[in-house]
Short mmCIF file of C-alpha atoms in Angstrom, two decimals:
data_model
loop_
_atom_site.label_atom_id
_atom_site.label_comp_id
_atom_site.label_asym_id
_atom_site.label_seq_id
_atom_site.Cartn_x
_atom_site.Cartn_y
_atom_site.Cartn_z
CA MET A 21 114.89 109.76 75.08
CA LYS A 22 115.54 112.44 72.59
CA PHE A 23 118.93 114.11 71.89
CA PRO A 24 118.27 117.68 73.00
CA ALA A 25 116.86 116.18 76.43
CA ILE A 26 120.06 113.98 76.97
CA ILE A 27 122.14 117.08 76.48
CA ARG A 28 120.21 119.14 78.95
CA LEU A 29 120.72 116.39 81.57
CA LEU A 30 124.38 116.19 80.74
CA LEU A 31 124.71 120.02 81.14
CA THR A 32 122.77 120.03 84.47
CA PHE A 33 125.30 117.20 85.84
CA TYR A 34 128.23 119.07 84.50
CA LYS A 35 127.18 122.42 86.13
CA SER A 36 127.32 120.53 89.86
CA PHE A 37 131.13 120.86 89.25
CA PHE A 38 131.70 123.28 86.46
CA LEU A 39 132.83 126.07 89.02
CA PHE A 40 135.41 124.24 90.53
CA SER A 41 136.64 122.61 87.40
CA PHE A 42 136.89 125.76 85.38
CA LEU A 43 139.01 127.61 88.06
CA ILE A 44 141.47 124.80 87.88
CA THR A 45 141.56 125.07 84.12
CA LEU A 46 141.85 128.88 84.42
CA SER A 47 144.72 128.79 87.00
CA SER A 48 146.53 126.10 84.62
CA ALA A 49 146.20 128.59 81.88
CA LEU A 50 147.71 131.39 83.89
CA LEU A 51 150.44 129.35 85.02
CA TYR A 52 151.25 128.04 81.33
CA TRP A 53 151.20 131.86 80.31
CA GLU A 54 153.77 132.31 83.18
CA TYR A 55 156.13 129.38 82.85
CA GLY A 56 155.34 128.31 79.17
CA PRO A 57 155.77 124.62 77.68
CA PRO A 58 158.48 123.23 80.45
CA ILE A 59 155.28 123.21 82.90
CA LEU A 60 152.75 121.34 80.51
CA LYS A 61 153.45 118.01 81.89
CA VAL A 62 152.84 119.14 85.66
CA LEU A 63 149.64 120.98 84.59
CA ALA A 64 148.24 117.71 82.98
CA TRP A 65 148.63 115.71 85.97
CA PHE A 66 147.41 118.52 88.00
CA LYS A 67 144.30 118.30 85.94
CA LEU A 68 143.98 115.05 85.87
CA LEU A 69 144.42 114.89 89.77
CA THR A 70 141.66 117.40 90.18
CA GLN A 71 139.24 115.53 87.89
CA GLY A 72 139.74 112.32 90.14
CA LEU A 73 139.11 114.40 93.15
CA THR A 74 135.84 115.71 91.63
CA TRP A 75 134.95 112.22 90.77
CA TYR A 76 135.39 110.96 94.11
CA PHE A 77 133.43 114.17 95.80
CA ILE A 78 130.52 113.80 93.57
CA ARG A 79 130.34 110.21 94.02
CA THR A 80 130.40 110.44 97.82
CA TYR A 81 128.42 113.75 98.13
CA LYS A 82 125.91 113.63 95.54
CA LYS A 83 125.32 109.93 94.81
CA LYS A 84 121.64 110.29 95.67
CA GLU A 85 121.08 112.45 92.56
CA PHE A 86 122.37 109.53 90.22
CA TYR A 87 119.17 108.01 90.66
CA TYR A 88 117.54 111.00 88.87
CA TYR A 89 119.85 110.26 85.69
CA ARG A 90 119.16 106.71 86.01
CA ASN A 91 115.55 106.86 86.17
CA LEU A 92 115.88 108.98 82.93
CA GLY A 93 118.09 106.50 81.40
CA LEU A 94 121.57 108.01 81.76
CA ARG A 95 124.28 105.51 83.04
CA ASP A 96 126.69 106.93 85.60
CA THR A 97 129.50 105.81 82.97
CA VAL A 98 128.08 108.01 80.21
CA LEU A 99 127.48 110.83 82.66
CA TRP A 100 131.19 110.88 83.74
CA SER A 101 132.90 110.03 80.37
CA VAL A 102 130.98 112.72 78.47
CA THR A 103 131.24 115.64 81.34
CA LEU A 104 135.03 114.82 82.13
CA GLY A 105 135.70 114.50 78.49
CA LEU A 106 134.23 117.89 77.71
CA ASP A 107 136.11 119.36 81.12
CA MET A 108 139.39 118.11 79.49
CA GLY A 109 138.46 119.37 75.96
CA LEU A 110 137.98 122.84 77.38
CA PHE A 111 141.09 122.53 79.38
CA ILE A 112 143.13 121.61 76.20
CA THR A 113 141.37 124.26 74.14
CA LEU A 114 142.23 126.84 76.66
CA LEU A 115 146.09 125.50 76.98
CA ILE A 116 146.14 125.92 73.20
CA LEU A 117 144.81 129.48 73.04
CA THR A 118 147.07 130.74 75.91
CA HIS A 119 149.96 128.96 73.72
CA GLN A 120 149.09 131.09 70.63
CA TRP A 121 148.44 134.39 72.50
CA ARG A 122 151.60 133.99 74.65
CA PRO A 123 154.25 136.74 73.72
CA MET B 28 90.66 92.13 45.74
CA ALA B 29 91.74 90.68 48.99
CA PRO B 30 89.86 90.98 51.97
CA MET B 31 91.13 93.48 54.43
CA ASN B 32 92.70 92.23 57.66
CA MET B 33 89.92 92.89 60.28
CA HIS B 34 92.15 92.17 63.21
CA THR B 35 91.63 94.59 65.91
CA PRO B 36 94.06 95.36 68.78
CA PRO B 37 93.13 94.32 72.27
CA ALA B 38 91.21 96.94 74.12
CA SER B 39 93.24 96.53 77.46
CA PRO B 40 97.10 97.16 77.83
CA LEU B 41 99.44 94.36 77.52
CA VAL B 42 99.83 92.62 80.79
CA HIS B 43 103.48 92.21 81.90
CA ALA B 44 104.88 90.31 84.98
CA LEU B 45 108.25 91.22 86.83
CA THR B 46 109.46 88.42 88.84
CA ALA B 47 112.15 88.39 91.28
CA LYS B 48 113.43 85.09 92.94
CA ASP B 49 116.36 83.20 94.26
CA ILE B 50 117.70 86.21 95.72
CA GLN B 51 120.68 85.84 97.91
CA LEU B 52 122.30 88.74 100.08
CA GLN B 53 124.85 88.61 102.92
CA PHE B 54 126.06 91.40 104.88
CA GLY B 55 129.45 89.65 106.10
CA ASP B 56 128.31 86.52 107.74
CA ARG B 57 124.64 87.68 108.46
CA PRO B 58 122.16 86.68 105.78
CA ILE B 59 119.69 89.40 104.73
CA LEU B 60 117.78 87.81 101.97
CA SER B 61 117.65 84.08 101.11
CA GLY B 62 114.12 83.02 100.13
CA ILE B 63 112.78 85.59 97.95
CA HIS B 64 109.92 85.10 95.36
CA ILE B 65 107.98 88.30 94.62
CA GLN B 66 105.76 88.85 91.52
CA CYS B 67 104.32 92.17 90.29
CA ARG B 68 101.96 92.72 87.52
CA THR B 69 100.43 95.24 85.15
CA GLY B 70 97.15 96.47 86.79
CA ARG B 71 98.18 95.66 90.27
CA ILE B 72 99.98 97.28 93.25
CA THR B 73 102.12 94.71 95.30
CA GLY B 74 102.70 95.90 99.03
CA LEU B 75 105.80 94.98 100.56
CA LEU B 76 105.86 95.01 104.23
CA GLY B 77 108.66 94.18 106.89
CA ARG B 78 110.27 95.57 110.21
CA ASN B 79 113.21 97.96 110.09
CA GLY B 80 116.05 96.18 108.61
CA THR B 81 114.48 93.20 107.00
CA GLY B 82 115.74 94.04 103.74
CA LYS B 83 113.00 95.79 101.78
CA THR B 84 115.10 98.48 100.41
CA SER B 85 118.11 96.15 99.45
CA LEU B 86 115.48 93.91 97.60
CA MET B 87 114.23 96.88 95.62
CA ARG B 88 117.69 97.96 94.78
CA ILE B 89 118.62 94.27 93.86
CA ILE B 90 115.65 94.19 91.57
CA TYR B 91 116.71 97.52 90.28
CA GLY B 92 120.11 96.12 89.52
CA ASP B 93 122.28 98.66 91.61
CA LEU B 94 122.96 96.49 94.55
CA PRO B 95 125.09 93.84 93.87
CA CYS B 96 124.43 90.45 95.63
CA ASP B 97 125.32 86.75 95.84
CA SER B 98 122.54 85.53 93.42
CA ARG B 99 119.67 87.01 91.66
CA SER B 100 116.89 86.32 89.04
CA VAL B 101 114.74 89.17 87.90
CA THR B 102 112.66 88.78 84.70
CA ILE B 103 109.96 90.67 82.77
CA ASP B 104 107.64 88.12 81.13
CA ASN B 105 110.37 85.48 81.86
CA ASN B 106 112.99 87.55 79.96
CA PRO B 107 116.05 88.12 82.00
CA LEU B 108 116.85 91.71 83.04
CA PRO B 109 120.14 92.01 84.40
CA ARG B 110 120.58 95.77 84.84
CA PRO B 111 116.88 97.37 84.79
CA TYR B 112 118.45 100.76 86.04
CA THR B 113 119.29 101.08 82.13
CA GLN B 114 116.10 100.68 81.06
CA PRO B 115 113.50 103.27 82.41
CA ASP B 116 110.93 102.39 80.10
CA ARG B 117 110.77 99.01 81.89
CA VAL B 118 111.49 99.97 85.29
CA ARG B 119 111.68 103.28 87.56
CA TYR B 120 112.78 103.23 91.16
CA MET B 121 111.95 105.97 93.58
CA PRO B 122 114.31 105.57 96.85
CA GLN B 123 113.32 106.64 100.05
CA PHE B 124 115.23 109.93 100.00
CA ASN B 125 115.06 112.98 97.68
CA PHE B 126 117.00 111.96 94.55
CA ILE B 127 116.30 115.08 92.51
CA PRO B 128 118.94 117.84 92.16
CA GLY B 129 118.27 120.69 94.15
CA VAL B 130 118.93 123.45 91.49
CA LEU B 131 115.93 121.95 89.38
CA THR B 132 112.49 123.35 89.19
CA PRO B 133 109.17 121.65 89.50
CA GLU B 134 108.56 122.77 85.47
CA ARG B 135 112.05 121.42 84.47
CA ILE B 136 111.55 118.03 86.49
CA CYS B 137 108.04 117.46 84.72
CA LEU B 138 109.76 118.29 81.26
CA ASP B 139 112.58 115.53 81.86
CA PHE B 140 110.08 113.07 82.66
CA ASN B 141 107.90 113.93 79.68
CA LEU B 142 105.01 114.99 81.78
CA ASP B 143 102.85 118.37 81.79
CA PHE B 144 103.57 120.47 84.79
CA GLN B 145 99.93 121.39 84.50
CA GLY B 146 99.14 117.89 85.62
CA LEU B 147 101.16 118.35 88.65
CA ALA B 148 99.74 121.64 89.59
CA ASN B 149 96.02 120.41 89.08
CA ALA B 150 96.85 117.40 91.40
CA PHE B 151 98.73 119.34 93.96
CA PRO B 152 97.67 123.09 93.73
CA GLU B 153 100.05 124.36 96.11
CA PHE B 154 102.84 123.97 93.10
CA HIS B 155 100.87 126.47 90.92
CA PRO B 156 103.21 129.24 92.24
CA LEU B 157 106.31 127.28 92.65
CA ARG B 158 106.53 126.55 88.82
CA ARG B 159 110.01 128.11 88.54
CA GLN B 160 111.22 127.49 92.36
CA ARG B 161 114.46 125.46 92.72
CA ILE B 162 113.31 122.23 94.69
CA ARG B 163 115.92 122.73 97.18
CA ASP B 164 113.85 125.82 98.66
CA LEU B 165 110.81 123.76 98.84
CA SER B 166 109.47 122.04 101.96
CA THR B 167 110.64 118.28 102.52
CA GLY B 168 106.87 117.17 101.90
CA GLN B 169 106.62 119.15 98.61
CA ARG B 170 109.94 117.41 97.34
CA ARG B 171 108.82 114.17 98.41
CA LEU B 172 105.49 114.76 96.35
CA ILE B 173 107.36 115.68 93.17
CA ASN B 174 109.53 112.61 93.62
CA ILE B 175 106.36 110.48 93.83
CA TYR B 176 104.50 112.24 91.06
CA VAL B 177 106.96 111.94 88.46
CA ILE B 178 107.98 108.32 89.06
CA SER B 179 104.45 107.04 89.25
CA ARG B 180 103.06 109.04 86.62
CA SER B 181 106.09 108.47 83.85
CA ARG B 182 105.98 105.89 81.33
CA SER B 183 107.38 102.47 82.39
CA GLN B 184 106.06 98.86 82.73
CA PHE B 185 106.88 98.88 86.29
CA VAL B 186 107.67 101.33 89.19
CA MET B 187 108.95 100.62 92.62
CA LEU B 188 108.37 103.14 95.24
CA ASP B 189 110.34 102.95 98.64
CA GLU B 190 108.33 104.77 101.44
CA PRO B 191 106.30 107.16 99.36
CA PHE B 192 103.82 107.88 102.16
CA THR B 193 106.35 108.99 104.82
CA LEU B 194 106.53 112.78 105.63
CA LEU B 195 103.36 113.37 103.63
CA SER B 196 99.98 114.80 105.28
CA PRO B 197 96.76 112.59 105.46
CA ILE B 198 95.37 114.60 102.55
CA GLN B 199 98.15 114.23 100.28
CA ILE B 200 98.54 110.43 101.22
CA GLU B 201 94.86 110.18 99.80
CA LYS B 202 95.88 111.99 96.63
CA ILE B 203 98.88 109.78 96.21
CA LYS B 204 96.50 106.72 96.59
CA THR B 205 94.21 108.10 93.89
CA ILE B 206 97.17 108.60 91.47
CA LEU B 207 98.56 105.22 92.07
CA GLU B 208 95.19 103.74 91.61
CA GLU B 209 94.99 105.58 88.38
CA GLU B 210 98.35 104.64 87.27
CA LYS B 211 98.04 100.81 87.93
CA GLN B 212 95.96 100.72 84.82
CA ASN B 213 99.17 101.13 82.81
CA LYS B 214 101.96 99.62 84.82
CA GLY B 215 102.85 97.49 87.79
CA ILE B 216 103.70 98.93 91.08
CA LEU B 217 105.75 97.61 93.79
CA ILE B 218 105.52 99.76 97.00
CA THR B 219 106.77 99.48 100.52
CA ASP B 220 106.47 102.02 103.51
CA HIS B 221 106.28 101.81 107.25
CA LEU B 222 103.01 103.37 107.03
CA HIS B 223 101.04 100.06 106.88
CA GLN B 224 97.37 101.25 106.42
CA PRO B 225 97.87 103.02 103.10
CA ILE B 226 99.75 99.95 101.74
CA TRP B 227 96.59 97.56 102.82
CA ASP B 228 94.18 100.25 101.40
CA ILE B 229 95.67 100.20 97.87
CA SER B 230 97.65 96.74 97.59
CA ASP B 231 95.88 94.08 95.55
CA GLU B 232 98.43 91.85 97.11
CA VAL B 233 100.74 92.02 100.16
CA TYR B 234 104.13 90.30 100.64
CA THR B 235 105.72 90.34 104.13
CA LEU B 236 109.33 90.17 104.46
CA ALA B 237 110.82 88.36 107.54
CA ASP B 238 113.68 86.22 108.23
CA GLY B 239 115.15 86.97 104.69
CA ARG B 240 111.81 85.40 103.14
CA THR B 241 108.90 86.89 101.67
CA ARG B 242 105.49 85.33 102.24
CA ILE B 243 102.23 86.38 100.68
CA THR B 244 99.83 87.85 103.37
CA SER B 245 96.00 88.29 102.96
CA PRO B 246 94.43 89.78 105.88
CA PRO B 247 95.96 92.85 107.86
CA ALA B 248 95.34 90.71 111.38
CA SER B 249 97.62 88.20 110.37
CA THR B 250 100.44 90.68 109.35
CA SER B 251 100.09 92.39 112.29
CA ARG B 252 101.18 89.27 114.21
CA MET B 253 103.79 88.61 112.02
CA LEU B 254 105.50 91.86 112.12
#
């Protein structure tokens, strides 16, 4: 499968939980804005925990859709590692930006 | 000057053989599969029949590699195939439920499977106005048609179809039978369904699954006694 097609499929999968995940990231950024570096450790654990919950719920309630990606050559492990990695990258980026813009 | 190599490629596509044997599956103390031997070849449609709960879906999932079992031997051309679900160019599997994410449109699904949407619309004209409709908004039968179409038409050495005819109208069943007859020229097809007649109509050989074992069966009369 060609690279653009792989990216397209990964984004489709990421969209299935993007809204929930982005709300978590956004609220973490707001909390960091309010409380600063002392809360960083709590936010990191909070994000990891919600990622774990996302993994559990998608695996449970959307497990039938994994056959779509398998039939197109994308393994479950690739789907999860890339999308959760991207999600964590977004979380870290937003926290860094919040840190820089914070008064 | 050396003569040119006059070798010409064979006119027919390469014939491959998918073989599953020595499959053992137990749920708790209850043996489900124990004496399996099934072979599917390019150019042939292989039917699999059996009562509810005899393990037809489990057998397909074991061949596909996504259901763990006690023992398993699946080969293509005698080469072991430990995880076929990672190699869609070799084996694709259509489960008995809709597996396509509901947000996708028929056009996008065809694109993902490297197929032309026009081919789908020509085979089933009802899809002409549904090109950009999310498939979760389509009827159950229409969703099923797309499931069957993309798996059977996509490039792969073998496809396995679990209950393709259920939920379809007689006219749609006839069209799917035609598509499968065309596609078997390029691939091997393993198919199971509770509707026995279409399986008998299109299969080149039929296996029955009973008491955990597969037996090759020829005439429909003997199968109806066995089931």
